[in-house]
Amino acid sequence: MDGRGGIYLKGDSNSREVASISKSLLKLSFPTMIGYTIQSLYDIVDMFWIGKFSSAAIAGVVIFSTIFWLVEILNEIIGASSVSMISQAHGKKDYKLTSKVIEQTLVFKFIVALIASAILLIAYKPAVLLFSKESEVVSSALEYGNVRIFFMPFFFLTYSTYTALRNIGEASIPMFTMLAGGIANIFLDPLFMFDTIPGTHIHGLGLGIAGAAWATVISNFIPFLAGLFILHRGVKDVKITIKGLFKMDWKIDKKLILIGLPNGGEILLRNLSYTVMMKIIGTFGTAYISAMGIIERLIGLSLVPLTGFSIGTSALVGHALGKDEESKAKKITLISSLYSLIVALVFNFFMIVFRSEMMSFFTNDIQVIQIGATGMIYSATGILFVSLSSSFSSAFFGAGVNILALLSSIISRWGIMIPYLIVSLYVLKAAPVHIWIGLLLAEIFEAIVAIIFFTKVRWEKKRVV
């Protein structure tokens, strides 16, 4: 693309640059995809075993996730800032600053998460009761959620070690640490949840729904400790110190708040819209909540490759802008969007064709399967548009212009989806299928808005370090 967003070609030199960008993008993105595939198995495995109890238990865990993601914005605010700061500092080859930003990301995020965790533990039960009054749903949400919330600061720190390593070009390390944690979770889930592991004669701990939470917590500590050790030992001229983890640097901490604040606003508004949607879904019964929870896990797994490309794109865009290579930053984004769309098409096909079989894997409740199979058609189609919006938004994150993602979320979620759901379901009394249609419309408009911002706004001029 040229400086105005138009596409241009330069023959062989352009082809070589495209090949070079593709190689770098895949080098960063592929290990991230594998790592996040394993990470997504945490939720998939949890949902599989929790489904052995009841659909009400599934609904309880879905409610926890809904509430948790409202608080997770704090992780996103600091995390989004750290992406652009770490990648641009490393692109400038300022390794001392890179190390310092990583240290401040870890210590600042831990303090913020500790406060948030304490507040959420107090407010969690009243929040759960806003979604459901069914005793089994509520008890499942509390059993699972109280454990996860208590250890929330360590989940946040684990994400930061992933971010730090990827944005200095070491994507393979978090892949292996996530792999270790994912494998541990697969084995610990049934061991912690059941008195006797299903299909075997092996005795378990019989902790029920809480056992799934404990298995996830313990499995999470593996990549956290490994990532912390590697960063402390030093990698690619970047090395954090124990002393640096006990010091606050307000100059850096201020940027960690301000740069990512629009991203936090975007996540907050997105999650609030999702919360409103879940409240609306809850009026149709527990089966709809359960179906939505299962679809979320399946869609989450399909989004793993897109997340890999998005994270790789943000890092490469940050590196390019750190070197003042603005046209390259745009090319990186376009190439990433093409790869993401191709991958999304593949997942879209399989998720629509095998939608009933996928739902049946998690539950034998016929009503949940039928509801989910219908919803899957619209949700899987939405992946195509997510592939585009995530690619273009990743360029904004790499540049540190997170306000653009905030605006696209406001327009698509609050300007399109929520009004559509209210009008169709409450004013026109339309069928529940319009829940899924509303979600699809949100993804379509978010992609359109992101593309417009990418081509019309001079985001590539932004520098954060």
mmCIF file of C-alpha atoms in Angstrom, residues 75-449:
data_model
loop_
_atom_site.group_PDB
_atom_site.id
_atom_site.type_symbol
_atom_site.label_atom_id
_atom_site.label_comp_id
_atom_site.label_asym_id
_atom_site.label_seq_id
_atom_site.Cartn_x
_atom_site.Cartn_y
_atom_site.Cartn_z
ATOM 1 C CA ASN A 75 -5.333 -7.393 31.951
ATOM 2 C CA GLU A 76 -6.182 -6.152 28.461
ATOM 3 C CA ILE A 77 -5.410 -2.501 29.247
ATOM 4 C CA ILE A 78 -1.890 -3.221 30.473
ATOM 5 C CA GLY A 79 -1.373 -6.066 28.025
ATOM 6 C CA ALA A 80 -2.259 -3.991 24.960
ATOM 7 C CA SER A 81 0.102 -1.230 26.076
ATOM 8 C CA SER A 82 2.910 -3.693 26.644
ATOM 9 C CA VAL A 83 2.545 -5.129 23.112
ATOM 10 C CA SER A 84 3.306 -1.836 21.391
ATOM 11 C CA MET A 85 5.910 -0.717 23.976
ATOM 12 C CA ILE A 86 7.867 -3.991 24.021
ATOM 13 C CA SER A 87 7.791 -4.539 20.255
ATOM 14 C CA GLN A 88 8.753 -0.955 19.379
ATOM 15 C CA ALA A 89 11.536 -0.824 21.999
ATOM 16 C CA HIS A 90 12.910 -4.135 20.738
ATOM 17 C CA GLY A 91 12.584 -2.948 17.127
ATOM 18 C CA LYS A 92 14.784 0.035 18.072
ATOM 19 C CA LYS A 93 17.259 -2.439 19.646
ATOM 20 C CA ASP A 94 16.920 -0.687 23.018
ATOM 21 C CA TYR A 95 17.155 -3.889 25.053
ATOM 22 C CA LYS A 96 17.539 -2.148 28.400
ATOM 23 C CA LEU A 97 14.227 -0.342 27.879
ATOM 24 C CA THR A 98 12.633 -3.548 26.610
ATOM 25 C CA SER A 99 13.633 -5.371 29.816
ATOM 26 C CA LYS A 100 12.362 -2.526 31.971
ATOM 27 C CA VAL A 101 8.976 -2.433 30.218
ATOM 28 C CA ILE A 102 8.580 -6.177 30.796
ATOM 29 C CA GLU A 103 9.444 -5.797 34.494
ATOM 30 C CA GLN A 104 6.934 -2.995 34.944
ATOM 31 C CA THR A 105 4.266 -4.908 33.051
ATOM 32 C CA LEU A 106 4.628 -7.827 35.454
ATOM 33 C CA VAL A 107 4.711 -5.878 38.723
ATOM 34 C CA PHE A 108 2.059 -3.337 37.771
ATOM 35 C CA LYS A 109 -0.313 -5.978 36.451
ATOM 36 C CA PHE A 110 0.088 -8.081 39.610
ATOM 37 C CA ILE A 111 -0.874 -5.166 41.873
ATOM 38 C CA VAL A 112 -3.891 -4.241 39.761
ATOM 39 C CA ALA A 113 -5.062 -7.869 39.518
ATOM 40 C CA LEU A 114 -4.686 -8.381 43.275
ATOM 41 C CA ILE A 115 -7.033 -5.487 43.992
ATOM 42 C CA ALA A 116 -9.508 -6.595 41.312
ATOM 43 C CA SER A 117 -9.501 -10.169 42.608
ATOM 44 C CA ALA A 118 -10.346 -9.038 46.151
ATOM 45 C CA ILE A 119 -13.242 -6.887 44.927
ATOM 46 C CA LEU A 120 -14.606 -9.606 42.656
ATOM 47 C CA LEU A 121 -14.569 -12.226 45.410
ATOM 48 C CA ILE A 122 -16.908 -10.000 47.402
ATOM 49 C CA ALA A 123 -19.215 -9.121 44.515
ATOM 50 C CA TYR A 124 -19.199 -12.481 42.728
ATOM 51 C CA LYS A 125 -22.235 -14.190 44.272
ATOM 52 C CA PRO A 126 -24.593 -11.208 43.812
ATOM 53 C CA ALA A 127 -23.363 -10.973 40.222
ATOM 54 C CA VAL A 128 -24.124 -14.658 39.594
ATOM 55 C CA LEU A 129 -27.653 -14.234 40.937
ATOM 56 C CA LEU A 130 -28.299 -11.560 38.307
ATOM 57 C CA PHE A 131 -28.073 -14.270 35.648
ATOM 58 C CA SER A 132 -29.788 -17.235 37.260
ATOM 59 C CA LYS A 133 -31.649 -18.240 40.407
ATOM 60 C CA GLU A 134 -31.504 -21.999 39.714
ATOM 61 C CA SER A 135 -29.709 -23.607 42.657
ATOM 62 C CA GLU A 136 -27.549 -26.012 40.608
ATOM 63 C CA VAL A 137 -26.499 -23.280 38.191
ATOM 64 C CA VAL A 138 -25.600 -20.903 41.033
ATOM 65 C CA SER A 139 -23.717 -23.512 43.071
ATOM 66 C CA SER A 140 -21.722 -24.607 40.007
ATOM 67 C CA ALA A 141 -20.805 -20.999 39.208
ATOM 68 C CA LEU A 142 -19.657 -20.398 42.793
ATOM 69 C CA GLU A 143 -17.696 -23.650 43.139
ATOM 70 C CA TYR A 144 -15.804 -23.037 39.922
ATOM 71 C CA GLY A 145 -15.513 -19.264 40.029
ATOM 72 C CA ASN A 146 -14.275 -18.679 43.587
ATOM 73 C CA VAL A 147 -11.159 -20.752 42.925
ATOM 74 C CA ARG A 148 -10.399 -19.109 39.584
ATOM 75 C CA ILE A 149 -10.928 -15.596 40.944
ATOM 76 C CA PHE A 150 -8.628 -16.125 43.943
ATOM 77 C CA PHE A 151 -5.725 -16.998 41.649
ATOM 78 C CA MET A 152 -6.555 -14.393 38.995
ATOM 79 C CA PRO A 153 -3.319 -12.355 39.504
ATOM 80 C CA PHE A 154 -1.215 -15.340 38.437
ATOM 81 C CA PHE A 155 -3.320 -15.839 35.302
ATOM 82 C CA PHE A 156 -2.642 -12.213 34.399
ATOM 83 C CA LEU A 157 1.109 -12.633 34.938
ATOM 84 C CA THR A 158 1.172 -15.750 32.795
ATOM 85 C CA TYR A 159 -0.340 -13.808 29.890
ATOM 86 C CA SER A 160 2.391 -11.170 30.353
ATOM 87 C CA THR A 161 5.198 -13.703 30.031
ATOM 88 C CA TYR A 162 3.624 -14.881 26.766
ATOM 89 C CA THR A 163 3.380 -11.291 25.495
ATOM 90 C CA ALA A 164 6.948 -10.422 26.456
ATOM 91 C CA LEU A 165 8.500 -13.447 24.776
ATOM 92 C CA ARG A 166 6.467 -13.136 21.582
ATOM 93 C CA ASN A 167 7.187 -9.449 21.146
ATOM 94 C CA ILE A 168 10.929 -9.978 21.321
ATOM 95 C CA GLY A 169 10.597 -12.640 18.613
ATOM 96 C CA GLU A 170 10.640 -15.784 20.791
ATOM 97 C CA ALA A 171 7.202 -17.224 19.996
ATOM 98 C CA SER A 172 8.346 -20.856 20.290
ATOM 99 C CA ILE A 173 9.106 -20.583 24.025
ATOM 100 C CA PRO A 174 5.542 -19.738 25.142
ATOM 101 C CA MET A 175 4.326 -22.431 22.749
ATOM 102 C CA PHE A 176 6.201 -25.089 24.722
ATOM 103 C CA THR A 177 5.276 -23.680 28.131
ATOM 104 C CA MET A 178 1.606 -23.535 27.123
ATOM 105 C CA LEU A 179 1.895 -27.082 25.799
ATOM 106 C CA ALA A 180 3.172 -28.281 29.171
ATOM 107 C CA GLY A 181 0.331 -26.544 30.996
ATOM 108 C CA GLY A 182 -2.303 -27.842 28.579
ATOM 109 C CA ILE A 183 -1.157 -31.446 28.887
ATOM 110 C CA ALA A 184 -1.172 -31.164 32.673
ATOM 111 C CA ASN A 185 -4.732 -29.835 32.598
ATOM 112 C CA ILE A 186 -5.960 -32.712 30.435
ATOM 113 C CA PHE A 187 -4.812 -35.228 33.022
ATOM 114 C CA LEU A 188 -5.643 -33.237 36.141
ATOM 115 C CA ASP A 189 -9.256 -32.392 35.224
ATOM 116 C CA PRO A 190 -10.783 -35.884 35.620
ATOM 117 C CA LEU A 191 -8.408 -36.703 38.479
ATOM 118 C CA PHE A 192 -9.571 -33.714 40.507
ATOM 119 C CA MET A 193 -13.268 -33.800 39.545
ATOM 120 C CA PHE A 194 -14.382 -37.417 40.000
ATOM 121 C CA ASP A 195 -14.254 -40.029 42.768
ATOM 122 C CA THR A 196 -13.308 -42.509 40.059
ATOM 123 C CA ILE A 197 -12.029 -41.326 36.683
ATOM 124 C CA PRO A 198 -14.696 -42.270 34.069
ATOM 125 C CA GLY A 199 -13.776 -45.348 32.059
ATOM 126 C CA THR A 200 -11.051 -46.405 34.503
ATOM 127 C CA HIS A 201 -10.631 -47.803 38.006
ATOM 128 C CA ILE A 202 -8.347 -44.951 39.040
ATOM 129 C CA HIS A 203 -9.484 -43.114 42.166
ATOM 130 C CA GLY A 204 -9.787 -39.341 41.940
ATOM 131 C CA LEU A 205 -10.155 -36.532 44.465
ATOM 132 C CA GLY A 206 -13.887 -36.087 43.887
ATOM 133 C CA LEU A 207 -13.862 -32.270 44.072
ATOM 134 C CA GLY A 208 -16.645 -31.897 41.522
ATOM 135 C CA ILE A 209 -16.927 -28.639 39.576
ATOM 136 C CA ALA A 210 -14.315 -27.012 41.814
ATOM 137 C CA GLY A 211 -11.877 -29.722 40.717
ATOM 138 C CA ALA A 212 -11.938 -28.371 37.162
ATOM 139 C CA ALA A 213 -10.971 -24.943 38.481
ATOM 140 C CA TRP A 214 -8.140 -26.340 40.615
ATOM 141 C CA ALA A 215 -6.809 -28.325 37.659
ATOM 142 C CA THR A 216 -6.727 -25.164 35.536
ATOM 143 C CA VAL A 217 -5.019 -23.146 38.287
ATOM 144 C CA ILE A 218 -2.280 -25.722 38.852
ATOM 145 C CA SER A 219 -1.751 -26.173 35.120
ATOM 146 C CA ASN A 220 -1.442 -22.402 34.716
ATOM 147 C CA PHE A 221 1.457 -22.217 37.174
ATOM 148 C CA ILE A 222 3.640 -24.331 34.873
ATOM 149 C CA PRO A 223 3.906 -21.792 32.000
ATOM 150 C CA PHE A 224 3.991 -18.904 34.489
ATOM 151 C CA LEU A 225 7.036 -20.185 36.385
ATOM 152 C CA ALA A 226 8.771 -21.310 33.190
ATOM 153 C CA GLY A 227 8.258 -17.951 31.486
ATOM 154 C CA LEU A 228 9.450 -16.023 34.534
ATOM 155 C CA PHE A 229 12.587 -18.182 34.805
ATOM 156 C CA ILE A 230 13.451 -17.747 31.104
ATOM 157 C CA LEU A 231 13.001 -13.979 31.199
ATOM 158 C CA HIS A 232 15.141 -13.779 34.339
ATOM 159 C CA ARG A 233 17.860 -15.939 32.817
ATOM 160 C CA GLY A 234 17.862 -13.745 29.712
ATOM 161 C CA VAL A 235 16.889 -14.236 26.071
ATOM 162 C CA LYS A 236 17.755 -12.178 22.952
ATOM 163 C CA ASP A 237 19.635 -9.542 24.987
ATOM 164 C CA VAL A 238 16.566 -9.049 27.178
ATOM 165 C CA LYS A 239 16.812 -9.904 30.871
ATOM 166 C CA ILE A 240 14.581 -8.986 33.788
ATOM 167 C CA THR A 241 15.872 -8.712 37.362
ATOM 168 C CA ILE A 242 14.321 -9.609 40.702
ATOM 169 C CA LYS A 243 15.110 -6.086 41.892
ATOM 170 C CA GLY A 244 13.220 -4.656 38.918
ATOM 171 C CA LEU A 245 10.111 -6.632 39.910
ATOM 172 C CA PHE A 246 9.951 -4.785 43.247
ATOM 173 C CA LYS A 247 10.272 -1.261 41.847
ATOM 174 C CA MET A 248 7.663 1.000 40.280
ATOM 175 C CA ASP A 249 8.580 3.280 37.393
ATOM 176 C CA TRP A 250 5.743 5.776 37.047
ATOM 177 C CA LYS A 251 6.927 7.009 33.631
ATOM 178 C CA ILE A 252 6.479 3.513 32.183
ATOM 179 C CA ASP A 253 3.455 2.631 34.340
ATOM 180 C CA LYS A 254 1.641 5.747 33.179
ATOM 181 C CA LYS A 255 2.096 4.638 29.562
ATOM 182 C CA LEU A 256 0.950 1.129 30.459
ATOM 183 C CA ILE A 257 -2.328 2.661 31.580
ATOM 184 C CA LEU A 258 -2.845 5.399 29.013
ATOM 185 C CA ILE A 259 -1.845 3.586 25.808
ATOM 186 C CA GLY A 260 -4.040 0.601 26.571
ATOM 187 C CA LEU A 261 -6.919 2.558 28.099
ATOM 188 C CA PRO A 262 -8.863 2.727 24.809
ATOM 189 C CA ASN A 263 -8.326 -1.024 24.447
ATOM 190 C CA GLY A 264 -9.656 -1.501 27.968
ATOM 191 C CA GLY A 265 -12.662 0.604 27.045
ATOM 192 C CA GLU A 266 -13.148 -1.518 23.936
ATOM 193 C CA ILE A 267 -12.992 -4.753 25.928
ATOM 194 C CA LEU A 268 -15.270 -3.330 28.624
ATOM 195 C CA LEU A 269 -17.897 -2.246 26.116
ATOM 196 C CA ARG A 270 -17.574 -5.524 24.223
ATOM 197 C CA ASN A 271 -17.944 -7.550 27.416
ATOM 198 C CA LEU A 272 -20.789 -5.408 28.684
ATOM 199 C CA SER A 273 -22.593 -5.966 25.408
ATOM 200 C CA TYR A 274 -21.935 -9.680 25.811
ATOM 201 C CA THR A 275 -23.263 -9.517 29.387
ATOM 202 C CA VAL A 276 -26.443 -7.824 28.191
ATOM 203 C CA MET A 277 -26.753 -10.464 25.487
ATOM 204 C CA MET A 278 -26.303 -13.280 28.028
ATOM 205 C CA LYS A 279 -28.970 -11.711 30.209
ATOM 206 C CA ILE A 280 -31.283 -11.688 27.200
ATOM 207 C CA ILE A 281 -30.375 -15.298 26.379
ATOM 208 C CA GLY A 282 -31.068 -16.283 29.989
ATOM 209 C CA THR A 283 -34.694 -15.225 29.598
ATOM 210 C CA PHE A 284 -35.122 -18.103 27.156
ATOM 211 C CA GLY A 285 -33.920 -20.704 29.686
ATOM 212 C CA THR A 286 -30.840 -22.620 30.852
ATOM 213 C CA ALA A 287 -30.650 -24.591 27.598
ATOM 214 C CA TYR A 288 -29.842 -21.406 25.682
ATOM 215 C CA ILE A 289 -27.124 -20.417 28.164
ATOM 216 C CA SER A 290 -25.584 -23.882 27.905
ATOM 217 C CA ALA A 291 -25.740 -23.864 24.103
ATOM 218 C CA MET A 292 -24.095 -20.449 24.002
ATOM 219 C CA GLY A 293 -21.330 -21.655 26.321
ATOM 220 C CA ILE A 294 -20.534 -24.641 24.132
ATOM 221 C CA ILE A 295 -20.570 -22.527 20.964
ATOM 222 C CA GLU A 296 -18.187 -20.086 22.640
ATOM 223 C CA ARG A 297 -15.673 -22.839 23.345
ATOM 224 C CA LEU A 298 -15.872 -24.164 19.803
ATOM 225 C CA ILE A 299 -15.619 -20.719 18.248
ATOM 226 C CA GLY A 300 -12.743 -19.969 20.612
ATOM 227 C CA LEU A 301 -10.868 -22.981 19.270
ATOM 228 C CA SER A 302 -11.485 -21.891 15.681
ATOM 229 C CA LEU A 303 -10.207 -18.396 16.492
ATOM 230 C CA VAL A 304 -6.844 -19.740 17.666
ATOM 231 C CA PRO A 305 -5.161 -19.418 14.227
ATOM 232 C CA LEU A 306 -6.606 -15.922 13.870
ATOM 233 C CA THR A 307 -5.243 -15.008 17.296
ATOM 234 C CA GLY A 308 -1.856 -16.327 16.213
ATOM 235 C CA PHE A 309 -1.840 -14.144 13.105
ATOM 236 C CA SER A 310 -3.120 -11.166 15.098
ATOM 237 C CA ILE A 311 -0.418 -11.419 17.764
ATOM 238 C CA GLY A 312 2.267 -12.002 15.139
ATOM 239 C CA THR A 313 1.010 -9.023 13.148
ATOM 240 C CA SER A 314 1.034 -6.700 16.178
ATOM 241 C CA ALA A 315 4.623 -7.651 16.983
ATOM 242 C CA LEU A 316 5.849 -7.260 13.396
ATOM 243 C CA VAL A 317 4.002 -3.963 12.930
ATOM 244 C CA GLY A 318 5.569 -2.706 16.156
ATOM 245 C CA HIS A 319 9.031 -3.781 14.998
ATOM 246 C CA ALA A 320 8.501 -2.115 11.606
ATOM 247 C CA LEU A 321 7.305 1.156 13.110
ATOM 248 C CA GLY A 322 10.207 1.071 15.571
ATOM 249 C CA LYS A 323 12.425 1.178 12.474
ATOM 250 C CA ASP A 324 10.165 3.790 10.780
ATOM 251 C CA GLU A 325 9.181 1.306 8.030
ATOM 252 C CA GLU A 326 5.599 2.470 7.652
ATOM 253 C CA SER A 327 4.753 0.964 4.254
ATOM 254 C CA LYS A 328 6.076 -2.396 5.466
ATOM 255 C CA ALA A 329 3.774 -2.206 8.486
ATOM 256 C CA LYS A 330 0.813 -1.868 6.106
ATOM 257 C CA LYS A 331 1.962 -4.762 3.938
ATOM 258 C CA ILE A 332 2.324 -6.975 7.008
ATOM 259 C CA THR A 333 -1.304 -6.274 7.906
ATOM 260 C CA LEU A 334 -2.651 -6.994 4.413
ATOM 261 C CA ILE A 335 -0.758 -10.275 4.136
ATOM 262 C CA SER A 336 -1.959 -11.304 7.579
ATOM 263 C CA SER A 337 -5.593 -10.517 6.690
ATOM 264 C CA LEU A 338 -5.359 -12.730 3.598
ATOM 265 C CA TYR A 339 -3.958 -15.700 5.533
ATOM 266 C CA SER A 340 -6.536 -15.210 8.297
ATOM 267 C CA LEU A 341 -9.432 -15.193 5.843
ATOM 268 C CA ILE A 342 -8.243 -18.424 4.199
ATOM 269 C CA VAL A 343 -8.004 -20.170 7.574
ATOM 270 C CA ALA A 344 -11.423 -18.820 8.601
ATOM 271 C CA LEU A 345 -13.012 -20.264 5.464
ATOM 272 C CA VAL A 346 -11.734 -23.733 6.369
ATOM 273 C CA PHE A 347 -13.081 -23.558 9.925
ATOM 274 C CA ASN A 348 -16.357 -22.090 8.710
ATOM 275 C CA PHE A 349 -16.926 -25.115 6.463
ATOM 276 C CA PHE A 350 -16.197 -27.764 9.087
ATOM 277 C CA MET A 351 -18.120 -26.058 11.892
ATOM 278 C CA ILE A 352 -21.251 -25.743 9.794
ATOM 279 C CA VAL A 353 -21.106 -29.256 8.325
ATOM 280 C CA PHE A 354 -20.394 -30.992 11.660
ATOM 281 C CA ARG A 355 -22.221 -28.617 13.994
ATOM 282 C CA SER A 356 -24.578 -31.216 15.537
ATOM 283 C CA GLU A 357 -21.770 -33.705 16.120
ATOM 284 C CA MET A 358 -19.692 -31.026 17.823
ATOM 285 C CA MET A 359 -22.543 -30.079 20.166
ATOM 286 C CA SER A 360 -23.164 -33.749 20.980
ATOM 287 C CA PHE A 361 -19.547 -34.099 22.117
ATOM 288 C CA PHE A 362 -20.291 -31.895 25.132
ATOM 289 C CA THR A 363 -23.848 -32.831 26.074
ATOM 290 C CA ASN A 364 -26.586 -35.370 25.394
ATOM 291 C CA ASP A 365 -29.330 -32.827 26.089
ATOM 292 C CA ILE A 366 -31.334 -32.832 22.837
ATOM 293 C CA GLN A 367 -32.668 -29.320 23.333
ATOM 294 C CA VAL A 368 -29.198 -27.875 23.900
ATOM 295 C CA ILE A 369 -27.882 -29.699 20.819
ATOM 296 C CA GLN A 370 -30.692 -28.393 18.595
ATOM 297 C CA ILE A 371 -30.344 -24.810 19.823
ATOM 298 C CA GLY A 372 -26.573 -24.932 19.458
ATOM 299 C CA ALA A 373 -26.672 -26.440 15.973
ATOM 300 C CA THR A 374 -28.793 -23.519 14.782
ATOM 301 C CA GLY A 375 -26.599 -20.942 16.475
ATOM 302 C CA MET A 376 -23.451 -22.511 15.056
ATOM 303 C CA ILE A 377 -24.442 -21.608 11.478
ATOM 304 C CA TYR A 378 -24.438 -17.894 12.263
ATOM 305 C CA SER A 379 -21.485 -18.004 14.665
ATOM 306 C CA ALA A 380 -19.286 -19.919 12.222
ATOM 307 C CA THR A 381 -20.138 -17.454 9.460
ATOM 308 C CA GLY A 382 -19.112 -14.654 11.795
ATOM 309 C CA ILE A 383 -15.587 -16.111 11.933
ATOM 310 C CA LEU A 384 -15.026 -14.900 8.353
ATOM 311 C CA PHE A 385 -15.559 -11.300 9.420
ATOM 312 C CA VAL A 386 -13.630 -11.714 12.667
ATOM 313 C CA SER A 387 -10.632 -12.759 10.557
ATOM 314 C CA LEU A 388 -10.665 -9.344 8.897
ATOM 315 C CA SER A 389 -11.422 -7.171 11.921
ATOM 316 C CA SER A 390 -8.766 -8.913 14.057
ATOM 317 C CA SER A 391 -6.112 -8.508 11.358
ATOM 318 C CA PHE A 392 -6.655 -4.792 10.859
ATOM 319 C CA SER A 393 -7.094 -4.109 14.572
ATOM 320 C CA SER A 394 -3.784 -5.861 15.267
ATOM 321 C CA ALA A 395 -2.059 -3.168 13.211
ATOM 322 C CA PHE A 396 -3.591 -0.530 15.497
ATOM 323 C CA PHE A 397 -2.330 -2.422 18.576
ATOM 324 C CA GLY A 398 1.186 -2.647 17.149
ATOM 325 C CA ALA A 399 1.147 1.101 16.534
ATOM 326 C CA GLY A 400 -0.433 1.891 19.892
ATOM 327 C CA VAL A 401 -3.512 3.553 18.319
ATOM 328 C CA ASN A 402 -5.985 1.525 20.353
ATOM 329 C CA ILE A 403 -8.715 4.161 20.149
ATOM 330 C CA LEU A 404 -9.620 2.830 16.691
ATOM 331 C CA ALA A 405 -10.487 -0.602 18.099
ATOM 332 C CA LEU A 406 -12.617 1.124 20.752
ATOM 333 C CA LEU A 407 -14.609 3.039 18.144
ATOM 334 C CA SER A 408 -15.197 -0.035 15.980
ATOM 335 C CA SER A 409 -16.474 -1.943 19.022
ATOM 336 C CA ILE A 410 -18.844 0.842 20.067
ATOM 337 C CA ILE A 411 -20.316 1.057 16.582
ATOM 338 C CA SER A 412 -20.693 -2.695 16.013
ATOM 339 C CA ARG A 413 -21.791 -3.830 19.490
ATOM 340 C CA TRP A 414 -23.744 -0.893 20.873
ATOM 341 C CA GLY A 415 -24.791 0.735 17.625
ATOM 342 C CA ILE A 416 -25.822 -2.484 15.858
ATOM 343 C CA MET A 417 -26.046 -5.666 17.966
ATOM 344 C CA ILE A 418 -27.748 -4.517 21.185
ATOM 345 C CA PRO A 419 -30.381 -2.343 19.440
ATOM 346 C CA TYR A 420 -31.080 -5.198 17.024
ATOM 347 C CA LEU A 421 -31.570 -7.708 19.869
ATOM 348 C CA ILE A 422 -33.841 -5.390 21.824
ATOM 349 C CA VAL A 423 -35.997 -4.457 18.840
ATOM 350 C CA SER A 424 -36.232 -7.961 17.331
ATOM 351 C CA LEU A 425 -36.721 -9.938 20.549
ATOM 352 C CA TYR A 426 -38.667 -7.532 22.774
ATOM 353 C CA VAL A 427 -40.425 -5.133 20.439
ATOM 354 C CA LEU A 428 -41.170 -7.411 17.487
ATOM 355 C CA LYS A 429 -41.280 -10.596 19.631
ATOM 356 C CA ALA A 430 -39.225 -12.442 17.001
ATOM 357 C CA ALA A 431 -37.861 -15.989 17.422
ATOM 358 C CA PRO A 432 -34.702 -16.621 19.510
ATOM 359 C CA VAL A 433 -32.744 -17.290 16.300
ATOM 360 C CA HIS A 434 -32.330 -13.516 16.116
ATOM 361 C CA ILE A 435 -29.828 -13.798 18.985
ATOM 362 C CA TRP A 436 -27.389 -15.364 16.545
ATOM 363 C CA ILE A 437 -28.308 -12.993 13.747
ATOM 364 C CA GLY A 438 -27.512 -10.048 16.015
ATOM 365 C CA LEU A 439 -24.082 -11.503 16.785
ATOM 366 C CA LEU A 440 -23.356 -12.007 13.093
ATOM 367 C CA LEU A 441 -24.347 -8.428 12.266
ATOM 368 C CA ALA A 442 -21.952 -7.158 14.927
ATOM 369 C CA GLU A 443 -19.036 -9.061 13.369
ATOM 370 C CA ILE A 444 -19.881 -7.813 9.872
ATOM 371 C CA PHE A 445 -19.997 -4.160 10.889
ATOM 372 C CA GLU A 446 -16.865 -4.416 13.039
ATOM 373 C CA ALA A 447 -14.916 -5.719 10.043
ATOM 374 C CA ILE A 448 -16.229 -2.929 7.827
ATOM 375 C CA VAL A 449 -15.337 -0.222 10.358
#
